[in-house]
């Protein structure tokens, strides 16, 4: 019993080290993160630059307009595209091994398949959480710089600002884990990416087109909408609060990993 117990931490460390080597040794990791950064920062700057040009200065805004102004949402607008790059990275963490057949080598070296999945989720989640936070803060500061000319910008000390930026980076890591779960379930890159695109973009649009009040009753449970609510300073009143929306996002990640953990031991590699 002591020997088995002693082997467990060593096995976990080995699995984590192996997954880290895989993740940092492929170009798709850097390409996905670079694409996400370019989309988030570039698009966020364009949105805030347009808002700065088309919006009166803070001194000229009405009290109602000031209360509804959300400079954080504008600067983080590019994350709606960046999330797809993070999701694709999550898919590739496992689907690329299925495509090349290397998954058999992985499972031969470490027969405990759920340990492999857990290691992939931990490494990919940690990397994308760090990268997501860096991208979110970079997009925020770039956007606030564009808004500062008319004193429309916010600071991290403002009410809800730091929470919103941190939540945006966390959401990108959640999308990565969801992508990993879909990649494990479907095992084909194109199919998993299509499912991710439908989950994040298509289904919310269909629900948004539904008649009231079903559009909001169902829409608040959608992953993309919950992610936006997490980061918004002034969220939609008919949707969940930022805290409850964070629970919704966490439930998506947990469900994706639970489904992946269920099927990974019941199918051939």
PDB file of C-alpha atoms in Angstrom:
ATOM      1  CA  UNK A   1       0.000   0.000   0.000  1.00  0.00           C
ATOM      2  CA  UNK A   2       2.821   2.410   0.855  1.00  0.00           C
ATOM      3  CA  UNK A   3       4.525   1.730  -2.468  1.00  0.00           C
ATOM      4  CA  UNK A   4       1.334   2.352  -4.432  1.00  0.00           C
ATOM      5  CA  UNK A   5       0.667   5.570  -2.492  1.00  0.00           C
ATOM      6  CA  UNK A   6       4.210   6.768  -3.090  1.00  0.00           C
ATOM      7  CA  UNK A   7       3.922   6.103  -6.806  1.00  0.00           C
ATOM      8  CA  UNK A   8       0.797   8.241  -7.246  1.00  0.00           C
ATOM      9  CA  UNK A   9       2.474  11.676  -6.831  1.00  0.00           C
ATOM     10  CA  UNK A  10       5.357  10.582  -9.054  1.00  0.00           C
ATOM     11  CA  UNK A  11       2.906   9.395 -11.705  1.00  0.00           C
ATOM     12  CA  UNK A  12       1.033  12.701 -11.531  1.00  0.00           C
ATOM     13  CA  UNK A  13       4.245  14.732 -11.830  1.00  0.00           C
ATOM     14  CA  UNK A  14       5.328  12.647 -14.799  1.00  0.00           C
ATOM     15  CA  UNK A  15       1.982  13.135 -16.528  1.00  0.00           C
ATOM     16  CA  UNK A  16       2.071  16.887 -15.955  1.00  0.00           C
ATOM     17  CA  UNK A  17       5.643  17.151 -17.212  1.00  0.00           C
ATOM     18  CA  UNK A  18       4.825  15.138 -20.328  1.00  0.00           C
ATOM     19  CA  UNK A  19       1.778  17.261 -21.160  1.00  0.00           C
ATOM     20  CA  UNK A  20       3.740  20.472 -20.615  1.00  0.00           C
ATOM     21  CA  UNK A  21       6.449  19.299 -23.023  1.00  0.00           C
ATOM     22  CA  UNK A  22       3.815  18.428 -25.629  1.00  0.00           C
ATOM     23  CA  UNK A  23       2.001  21.736 -25.291  1.00  0.00           C
ATOM     24  CA  UNK A  24       5.055  23.961 -25.515  1.00  0.00           C
ATOM     25  CA  UNK A  25       6.726  22.006 -28.311  1.00  0.00           C
ATOM     26  CA  UNK A  26       4.039  22.463 -30.980  1.00  0.00           C
ATOM     27  CA  UNK A  27       3.556  25.584 -33.095  1.00  0.00           C
ATOM     28  CA  UNK A  28      -0.232  25.474 -32.792  1.00  0.00           C
ATOM     29  CA  UNK A  29       0.026  26.594 -29.162  1.00  0.00           C
ATOM     30  CA  UNK A  30       1.911  29.763 -30.033  1.00  0.00           C
ATOM     31  CA  UNK A  31      -0.208  30.395 -33.123  1.00  0.00           C
ATOM     32  CA  UNK A  32      -3.461  30.123 -31.170  1.00  0.00           C
ATOM     33  CA  UNK A  33      -2.256  32.405 -28.396  1.00  0.00           C
ATOM     34  CA  UNK A  34      -0.840  34.947 -30.858  1.00  0.00           C
ATOM     35  CA  UNK A  35      -4.107  34.951 -32.827  1.00  0.00           C
ATOM     36  CA  UNK A  36      -6.085  35.450 -29.642  1.00  0.00           C
ATOM     37  CA  UNK A  37      -3.852  38.304 -28.505  1.00  0.00           C
ATOM     38  CA  UNK A  38      -4.030  40.044 -31.871  1.00  0.00           C
ATOM     39  CA  UNK A  39      -7.810  39.700 -32.014  1.00  0.00           C
ATOM     40  CA  UNK A  40      -8.418  40.786 -28.431  1.00  0.00           C
ATOM     41  CA  UNK A  41      -6.057  43.753 -28.378  1.00  0.00           C
ATOM     42  CA  UNK A  42      -6.507  44.880 -31.981  1.00  0.00           C
ATOM     43  CA  UNK A  43     -10.277  44.590 -32.126  1.00  0.00           C
ATOM     44  CA  UNK A  44     -10.621  46.015 -28.631  1.00  0.00           C
ATOM     45  CA  UNK A  45      -8.608  49.054 -29.654  1.00  0.00           C
ATOM     46  CA  UNK A  46     -10.690  49.572 -32.802  1.00  0.00           C
ATOM     47  CA  UNK A  47     -13.932  49.377 -30.811  1.00  0.00           C
ATOM     48  CA  UNK A  48     -12.771  51.803 -28.143  1.00  0.00           C
ATOM     49  CA  UNK A  49     -11.232  54.142 -30.733  1.00  0.00           C
ATOM     50  CA  UNK A  50     -14.569  54.284 -32.567  1.00  0.00           C
ATOM     51  CA  UNK A  51     -16.428  54.883 -29.315  1.00  0.00           C
ATOM     52  CA  UNK A  52     -14.029  57.668 -28.383  1.00  0.00           C
ATOM     53  CA  UNK A  53     -14.659  59.389 -31.711  1.00  0.00           C
ATOM     54  CA  UNK A  54     -18.451  58.967 -31.731  1.00  0.00           C
ATOM     55  CA  UNK A  55     -19.210  59.615 -28.051  1.00  0.00           C
ATOM     56  CA  UNK A  56     -19.313  63.038 -26.351  1.00  0.00           C
ATOM     57  CA  UNK A  57     -16.734  63.670 -23.675  1.00  0.00           C
ATOM     58  CA  UNK A  58     -17.490  62.660 -20.107  1.00  0.00           C
ATOM     59  CA  UNK A  59     -18.317  66.230 -19.152  1.00  0.00           C
ATOM     60  CA  UNK A  60     -20.909  66.439 -21.942  1.00  0.00           C
ATOM     61  CA  UNK A  61     -22.634  63.128 -21.224  1.00  0.00           C
ATOM     62  CA  UNK A  62     -26.006  63.020 -19.486  1.00  0.00           C
ATOM     63  CA  UNK A  63     -26.384  61.351 -16.105  1.00  0.00           C
ATOM     64  CA  UNK A  64     -28.231  58.445 -17.724  1.00  0.00           C
ATOM     65  CA  UNK A  65     -25.474  57.954 -20.317  1.00  0.00           C
ATOM     66  CA  UNK A  66     -22.804  58.030 -17.615  1.00  0.00           C
ATOM     67  CA  UNK A  67     -24.629  55.392 -15.593  1.00  0.00           C
ATOM     68  CA  UNK A  68     -24.836  53.085 -18.622  1.00  0.00           C
ATOM     69  CA  UNK A  69     -21.276  53.674 -19.853  1.00  0.00           C
ATOM     70  CA  UNK A  70     -19.147  50.512 -19.740  1.00  0.00           C
ATOM     71  CA  UNK A  71     -15.563  51.178 -20.876  1.00  0.00           C
ATOM     72  CA  UNK A  72     -14.481  47.712 -19.741  1.00  0.00           C
ATOM     73  CA  UNK A  73     -16.914  45.938 -22.082  1.00  0.00           C
ATOM     74  CA  UNK A  74     -15.733  48.039 -25.035  1.00  0.00           C
ATOM     75  CA  UNK A  75     -12.036  47.359 -24.412  1.00  0.00           C
ATOM     76  CA  UNK A  76     -12.694  43.628 -23.966  1.00  0.00           C
ATOM     77  CA  UNK A  77     -14.901  43.388 -27.056  1.00  0.00           C
ATOM     78  CA  UNK A  78     -12.181  41.565 -28.985  1.00  0.00           C
ATOM     79  CA  UNK A  79     -12.354  38.623 -26.599  1.00  0.00           C
ATOM     80  CA  UNK A  80     -15.478  37.446 -28.429  1.00  0.00           C
ATOM     81  CA  UNK A  81     -13.137  36.389 -31.250  1.00  0.00           C
ATOM     82  CA  UNK A  82     -10.175  35.474 -29.045  1.00  0.00           C
ATOM     83  CA  UNK A  83     -12.286  32.897 -27.208  1.00  0.00           C
ATOM     84  CA  UNK A  84     -12.506  30.811 -30.369  1.00  0.00           C
ATOM     85  CA  UNK A  85      -8.705  30.639 -30.614  1.00  0.00           C
ATOM     86  CA  UNK A  86      -8.504  29.485 -26.996  1.00  0.00           C
ATOM     87  CA  UNK A  87     -11.219  26.907 -27.601  1.00  0.00           C
ATOM     88  CA  UNK A  88      -9.425  25.561 -30.669  1.00  0.00           C
ATOM     89  CA  UNK A  89      -6.244  25.269 -28.611  1.00  0.00           C
ATOM     90  CA  UNK A  90      -8.147  23.183 -26.079  1.00  0.00           C
ATOM     91  CA  UNK A  91      -9.448  20.915 -28.837  1.00  0.00           C
ATOM     92  CA  UNK A  92      -5.961  20.459 -30.298  1.00  0.00           C
ATOM     93  CA  UNK A  93      -4.519  19.436 -26.935  1.00  0.00           C
ATOM     94  CA  UNK A  94      -6.007  15.984 -27.492  1.00  0.00           C
ATOM     95  CA  UNK A  95      -7.422  15.834 -31.035  1.00  0.00           C
ATOM     96  CA  UNK A  96      -3.963  16.310 -32.570  1.00  0.00           C
ATOM     97  CA  UNK A  97      -2.795  13.140 -30.822  1.00  0.00           C
ATOM     98  CA  UNK A  98      -5.780  11.219 -32.151  1.00  0.00           C
ATOM     99  CA  UNK A  99      -5.063  12.522 -35.660  1.00  0.00           C
ATOM    100  CA  UNK A 100      -1.441  11.361 -35.606  1.00  0.00           C
ATOM    101  CA  UNK A 101      -2.021   8.176 -33.643  1.00  0.00           C
ATOM    102  CA  UNK A 102       0.291   9.302 -30.839  1.00  0.00           C
ATOM    103  CA  UNK A 103      -2.528   8.933 -28.353  1.00  0.00           C
ATOM    104  CA  UNK A 104      -1.797   5.189 -28.354  1.00  0.00           C
ATOM    105  CA  UNK A 105       1.765   5.890 -27.251  1.00  0.00           C
ATOM    106  CA  UNK A 106       0.468   8.216 -24.542  1.00  0.00           C
ATOM    107  CA  UNK A 107      -1.937   5.597 -23.180  1.00  0.00           C
ATOM    108  CA  UNK A 108       0.733   2.906 -23.380  1.00  0.00           C
ATOM    109  CA  UNK A 109       3.131   5.008 -21.330  1.00  0.00           C
ATOM    110  CA  UNK A 110       0.378   5.983 -18.891  1.00  0.00           C
ATOM    111  CA  UNK A 111      -2.510   3.478 -18.976  1.00  0.00           C
ATOM    112  CA  UNK A 112      -4.590   5.488 -16.499  1.00  0.00           C
ATOM    113  CA  UNK A 113      -6.466   7.498 -19.104  1.00  0.00           C
ATOM    114  CA  UNK A 114      -8.268   9.767 -16.678  1.00  0.00           C
ATOM    115  CA  UNK A 115      -4.901  10.744 -15.230  1.00  0.00           C
ATOM    116  CA  UNK A 116      -3.836  11.743 -18.748  1.00  0.00           C
ATOM    117  CA  UNK A 117      -7.012  13.790 -19.181  1.00  0.00           C
ATOM    118  CA  UNK A 118      -6.558  15.453 -15.800  1.00  0.00           C
ATOM    119  CA  UNK A 119      -2.951  16.323 -16.649  1.00  0.00           C
ATOM    120  CA  UNK A 120      -3.988  17.796 -19.993  1.00  0.00           C
ATOM    121  CA  UNK A 121      -6.710  19.862 -18.325  1.00  0.00           C
ATOM    122  CA  UNK A 122      -4.381  21.087 -15.586  1.00  0.00           C
ATOM    123  CA  UNK A 123      -1.542  22.085 -17.922  1.00  0.00           C
ATOM    124  CA  UNK A 124      -3.751  23.634 -20.609  1.00  0.00           C
ATOM    125  CA  UNK A 125      -5.898  25.357 -17.991  1.00  0.00           C
ATOM    126  CA  UNK A 126      -2.920  26.841 -16.148  1.00  0.00           C
ATOM    127  CA  UNK A 127      -1.249  28.056 -19.329  1.00  0.00           C
ATOM    128  CA  UNK A 128      -4.387  29.613 -20.781  1.00  0.00           C
ATOM    129  CA  UNK A 129      -5.363  31.177 -17.461  1.00  0.00           C
ATOM    130  CA  UNK A 130      -2.021  32.968 -17.338  1.00  0.00           C
ATOM    131  CA  UNK A 131      -2.139  33.885 -21.026  1.00  0.00           C
ATOM    132  CA  UNK A 132      -5.801  34.881 -20.801  1.00  0.00           C
ATOM    133  CA  UNK A 133      -5.161  37.253 -17.923  1.00  0.00           C
ATOM    134  CA  UNK A 134      -2.218  38.849 -19.736  1.00  0.00           C
ATOM    135  CA  UNK A 135      -4.316  39.310 -22.877  1.00  0.00           C
ATOM    136  CA  UNK A 136      -7.292  40.662 -20.917  1.00  0.00           C
ATOM    137  CA  UNK A 137      -5.168  43.228 -19.072  1.00  0.00           C
ATOM    138  CA  UNK A 138      -3.358  44.222 -22.291  1.00  0.00           C
ATOM    139  CA  UNK A 139      -6.686  44.702 -24.073  1.00  0.00           C
ATOM    140  CA  UNK A 140      -8.045  46.675 -21.141  1.00  0.00           C
ATOM    141  CA  UNK A 141      -5.115  49.080 -20.906  1.00  0.00           C
ATOM    142  CA  UNK A 142      -4.978  49.548 -24.685  1.00  0.00           C
ATOM    143  CA  UNK A 143      -8.689  50.308 -24.791  1.00  0.00           C
ATOM    144  CA  UNK A 144      -8.536  52.729 -21.877  1.00  0.00           C
ATOM    145  CA  UNK A 145      -5.681  54.551 -23.573  1.00  0.00           C
ATOM    146  CA  UNK A 146      -7.915  55.041 -26.626  1.00  0.00           C
ATOM    147  CA  UNK A 147     -10.725  56.378 -24.416  1.00  0.00           C
ATOM    148  CA  UNK A 148      -8.576  58.620 -22.260  1.00  0.00           C
ATOM    149  CA  UNK A 149      -8.603  61.508 -24.746  1.00  0.00           C
ATOM    150  CA  UNK A 150     -12.210  62.278 -23.813  1.00  0.00           C
ATOM    151  CA  UNK A 151     -11.850  61.144 -20.192  1.00  0.00           C
ATOM    152  CA  UNK A 152     -14.097  58.160 -20.876  1.00  0.00           C
ATOM    153  CA  UNK A 153     -11.607  55.646 -19.512  1.00  0.00           C
ATOM    154  CA  UNK A 154     -11.763  53.621 -16.315  1.00  0.00           C
ATOM    155  CA  UNK A 155      -9.074  52.551 -13.864  1.00  0.00           C
ATOM    156  CA  UNK A 156      -8.575  49.226 -12.148  1.00  0.00           C
ATOM    157  CA  UNK A 157      -9.564  50.846  -8.849  1.00  0.00           C
ATOM    158  CA  UNK A 158     -13.026  51.670 -10.200  1.00  0.00           C
ATOM    159  CA  UNK A 159     -16.033  49.661  -8.938  1.00  0.00           C
ATOM    160  CA  UNK A 160     -16.128  46.250 -10.609  1.00  0.00           C
ATOM    161  CA  UNK A 161     -13.297  47.008 -13.057  1.00  0.00           C
ATOM    162  CA  UNK A 162     -10.636  44.666 -11.695  1.00  0.00           C
ATOM    163  CA  UNK A 163     -13.231  41.943 -11.226  1.00  0.00           C
ATOM    164  CA  UNK A 164     -14.334  42.324 -14.834  1.00  0.00           C
ATOM    165  CA  UNK A 165     -10.835  42.089 -16.285  1.00  0.00           C
ATOM    166  CA  UNK A 166      -9.892  39.109 -14.125  1.00  0.00           C
ATOM    167  CA  UNK A 167     -13.153  37.369 -15.055  1.00  0.00           C
ATOM    168  CA  UNK A 168     -12.436  37.891 -18.756  1.00  0.00           C
ATOM    169  CA  UNK A 169      -9.085  36.112 -18.454  1.00  0.00           C
ATOM    170  CA  UNK A 170     -10.684  33.313 -16.444  1.00  0.00           C
ATOM    171  CA  UNK A 171     -13.358  32.868 -19.110  1.00  0.00           C
ATOM    172  CA  UNK A 172     -10.697  32.215 -21.754  1.00  0.00           C
ATOM    173  CA  UNK A 173      -9.309  29.388 -19.629  1.00  0.00           C
ATOM    174  CA  UNK A 174     -12.839  27.978 -19.234  1.00  0.00           C
ATOM    175  CA  UNK A 175     -13.280  27.973 -23.011  1.00  0.00           C
ATOM    176  CA  UNK A 176     -10.009  26.042 -23.332  1.00  0.00           C
ATOM    177  CA  UNK A 177     -11.192  23.359 -20.928  1.00  0.00           C
ATOM    178  CA  UNK A 178     -14.528  23.118 -22.745  1.00  0.00           C
ATOM    179  CA  UNK A 179     -12.615  22.706 -26.005  1.00  0.00           C
ATOM    180  CA  UNK A 180     -10.531  19.943 -24.449  1.00  0.00           C
ATOM    181  CA  UNK A 181     -13.695  18.172 -23.365  1.00  0.00           C
ATOM    182  CA  UNK A 182     -15.220  18.424 -26.830  1.00  0.00           C
ATOM    183  CA  UNK A 183     -11.988  17.218 -28.409  1.00  0.00           C
ATOM    184  CA  UNK A 184     -12.011  14.177 -26.142  1.00  0.00           C
ATOM    185  CA  UNK A 185     -15.653  13.413 -26.859  1.00  0.00           C
ATOM    186  CA  UNK A 186     -15.497  13.872 -30.641  1.00  0.00           C
ATOM    187  CA  UNK A 187     -11.796  13.015 -31.262  1.00  0.00           C
ATOM    188  CA  UNK A 188     -11.751  14.852 -34.615  1.00  0.00           C
ATOM    189  CA  UNK A 189     -10.433  18.406 -34.788  1.00  0.00           C
ATOM    190  CA  UNK A 190     -12.888  19.688 -37.400  1.00  0.00           C
ATOM    191  CA  UNK A 191     -15.899  18.147 -35.682  1.00  0.00           C
ATOM    192  CA  UNK A 192     -14.906  19.399 -32.237  1.00  0.00           C
ATOM    193  CA  UNK A 193     -14.211  22.917 -33.525  1.00  0.00           C
ATOM    194  CA  UNK A 194     -17.585  22.927 -35.302  1.00  0.00           C
ATOM    195  CA  UNK A 195     -19.291  21.873 -32.070  1.00  0.00           C
ATOM    196  CA  UNK A 196     -17.432  24.584 -30.174  1.00  0.00           C
ATOM    197  CA  UNK A 197     -18.441  27.206 -32.744  1.00  0.00           C
ATOM    198  CA  UNK A 198     -22.069  26.113 -32.479  1.00  0.00           C
ATOM    199  CA  UNK A 199     -21.958  26.218 -28.680  1.00  0.00           C
ATOM    200  CA  UNK A 200     -20.357  29.648 -28.461  1.00  0.00           C
ATOM    201  CA  UNK A 201     -21.819  31.473 -31.465  1.00  0.00           C
ATOM    202  CA  UNK A 202     -24.681  29.726 -33.268  1.00  0.00           C
ATOM    203  CA  UNK A 203     -26.889  28.455 -30.439  1.00  0.00           C
ATOM    204  CA  UNK A 204     -26.858  31.799 -28.548  1.00  0.00           C
ATOM    205  CA  UNK A 205     -27.953  33.553 -31.758  1.00  0.00           C
ATOM    206  CA  UNK A 206     -30.851  31.131 -32.195  1.00  0.00           C
ATOM    207  CA  UNK A 207     -31.920  31.647 -28.586  1.00  0.00           C
ATOM    208  CA  UNK A 208     -31.574  35.421 -28.930  1.00  0.00           C
ATOM    209  CA  UNK A 209     -34.096  35.266 -31.799  1.00  0.00           C
ATOM    210  CA  UNK A 210     -36.672  33.508 -29.622  1.00  0.00           C
ATOM    211  CA  UNK A 211     -39.661  35.504 -28.347  1.00  0.00           C
ATOM    212  CA  UNK A 212     -39.528  37.058 -24.893  1.00  0.00           C
ATOM    213  CA  UNK A 213     -39.191  36.002 -22.173  1.00  0.00           C
ATOM    214  CA  UNK A 214     -37.664  32.728 -23.402  1.00  0.00           C
ATOM    215  CA  UNK A 215     -34.739  34.514 -25.040  1.00  0.00           C
ATOM    216  CA  UNK A 216     -33.449  35.643 -21.647  1.00  0.00           C
ATOM    217  CA  UNK A 217     -34.700  32.703 -19.588  1.00  0.00           C
ATOM    218  CA  UNK A 218     -32.634  30.338 -21.699  1.00  0.00           C
ATOM    219  CA  UNK A 219     -29.996  32.828 -22.849  1.00  0.00           C
ATOM    220  CA  UNK A 220     -28.631  33.408 -19.362  1.00  0.00           C
ATOM    221  CA  UNK A 221     -27.513  29.779 -19.303  1.00  0.00           C
ATOM    222  CA  UNK A 222     -25.491  30.107 -22.517  1.00  0.00           C
ATOM    223  CA  UNK A 223     -21.716  29.996 -22.097  1.00  0.00           C
ATOM    224  CA  UNK A 224     -20.961  33.104 -24.156  1.00  0.00           C
ATOM    225  CA  UNK A 225     -23.637  35.176 -22.418  1.00  0.00           C
ATOM    226  CA  UNK A 226     -22.449  34.039 -18.993  1.00  0.00           C
ATOM    227  CA  UNK A 227     -18.900  35.003 -19.932  1.00  0.00           C
ATOM    228  CA  UNK A 228     -20.021  38.483 -20.932  1.00  0.00           C
ATOM    229  CA  UNK A 229     -21.980  38.878 -17.708  1.00  0.00           C
ATOM    230  CA  UNK A 230     -18.902  37.929 -15.697  1.00  0.00           C
ATOM    231  CA  UNK A 231     -16.887  40.787 -17.144  1.00  0.00           C
ATOM    232  CA  UNK A 232     -19.541  43.488 -17.614  1.00  0.00           C
ATOM    233  CA  UNK A 233     -19.759  46.478 -15.311  1.00  0.00           C
ATOM    234  CA  UNK A 234     -23.464  46.837 -16.059  1.00  0.00           C
ATOM    235  CA  UNK A 235     -24.794  43.411 -16.924  1.00  0.00           C
ATOM    236  CA  UNK A 236     -28.202  42.758 -18.415  1.00  0.00           C
ATOM    237  CA  UNK A 237     -30.735  42.830 -15.520  1.00  0.00           C
ATOM    238  CA  UNK A 238     -32.595  39.807 -16.881  1.00  0.00           C
ATOM    239  CA  UNK A 239     -29.428  37.685 -16.836  1.00  0.00           C
ATOM    240  CA  UNK A 240     -27.527  36.217 -13.914  1.00  0.00           C
ATOM    241  CA  UNK A 241     -25.225  38.290 -11.700  1.00  0.00           C
ATOM    242  CA  UNK A 242     -21.457  38.088 -12.316  1.00  0.00           C
ATOM    243  CA  UNK A 243     -21.056  35.580  -9.488  1.00  0.00           C
ATOM    244  CA  UNK A 244     -23.866  33.322 -10.693  1.00  0.00           C
ATOM    245  CA  UNK A 245     -22.612  33.632 -14.276  1.00  0.00           C
ATOM    246  CA  UNK A 246     -19.215  32.423 -13.095  1.00  0.00           C
ATOM    247  CA  UNK A 247     -20.907  29.335 -11.661  1.00  0.00           C
ATOM    248  CA  UNK A 248     -22.586  28.736 -15.036  1.00  0.00           C
ATOM    249  CA  UNK A 249     -19.206  28.913 -16.792  1.00  0.00           C
ATOM    250  CA  UNK A 250     -17.650  26.574 -14.245  1.00  0.00           C
ATOM    251  CA  UNK A 251     -20.524  24.145 -14.782  1.00  0.00           C
ATOM    252  CA  UNK A 252     -19.791  24.040 -18.528  1.00  0.00           C
ATOM    253  CA  UNK A 253     -16.128  23.222 -17.867  1.00  0.00           C
ATOM    254  CA  UNK A 254     -17.039  20.591 -15.267  1.00  0.00           C
ATOM    255  CA  UNK A 255     -19.623  18.995 -17.572  1.00  0.00           C
ATOM    256  CA  UNK A 256     -17.151  18.890 -20.470  1.00  0.00           C
ATOM    257  CA  UNK A 257     -14.498  17.204 -18.338  1.00  0.00           C
ATOM    258  CA  UNK A 258     -17.015  14.819 -16.763  1.00  0.00           C
ATOM    259  CA  UNK A 259     -18.244  13.721 -20.169  1.00  0.00           C
ATOM    260  CA  UNK A 260     -14.686  13.353 -21.409  1.00  0.00           C
ATOM    261  CA  UNK A 261     -13.702  11.356 -18.331  1.00  0.00           C
ATOM    262  CA  UNK A 262     -16.661   9.044 -18.862  1.00  0.00           C
ATOM    263  CA  UNK A 263     -15.939   8.191 -22.515  1.00  0.00           C
ATOM    264  CA  UNK A 264     -12.127   8.146 -22.437  1.00  0.00           C
ATOM    265  CA  UNK A 265     -12.041   4.776 -20.654  1.00  0.00           C
ATOM    266  CA  UNK A 266     -14.827   3.233 -22.736  1.00  0.00           C
ATOM    267  CA  UNK A 267     -13.441   3.604 -26.229  1.00  0.00           C
ATOM    268  CA  UNK A 268     -10.413   2.332 -28.082  1.00  0.00           C
ATOM    269  CA  UNK A 269      -7.611   4.810 -28.616  1.00  0.00           C
TER     270      UNK A 269
END
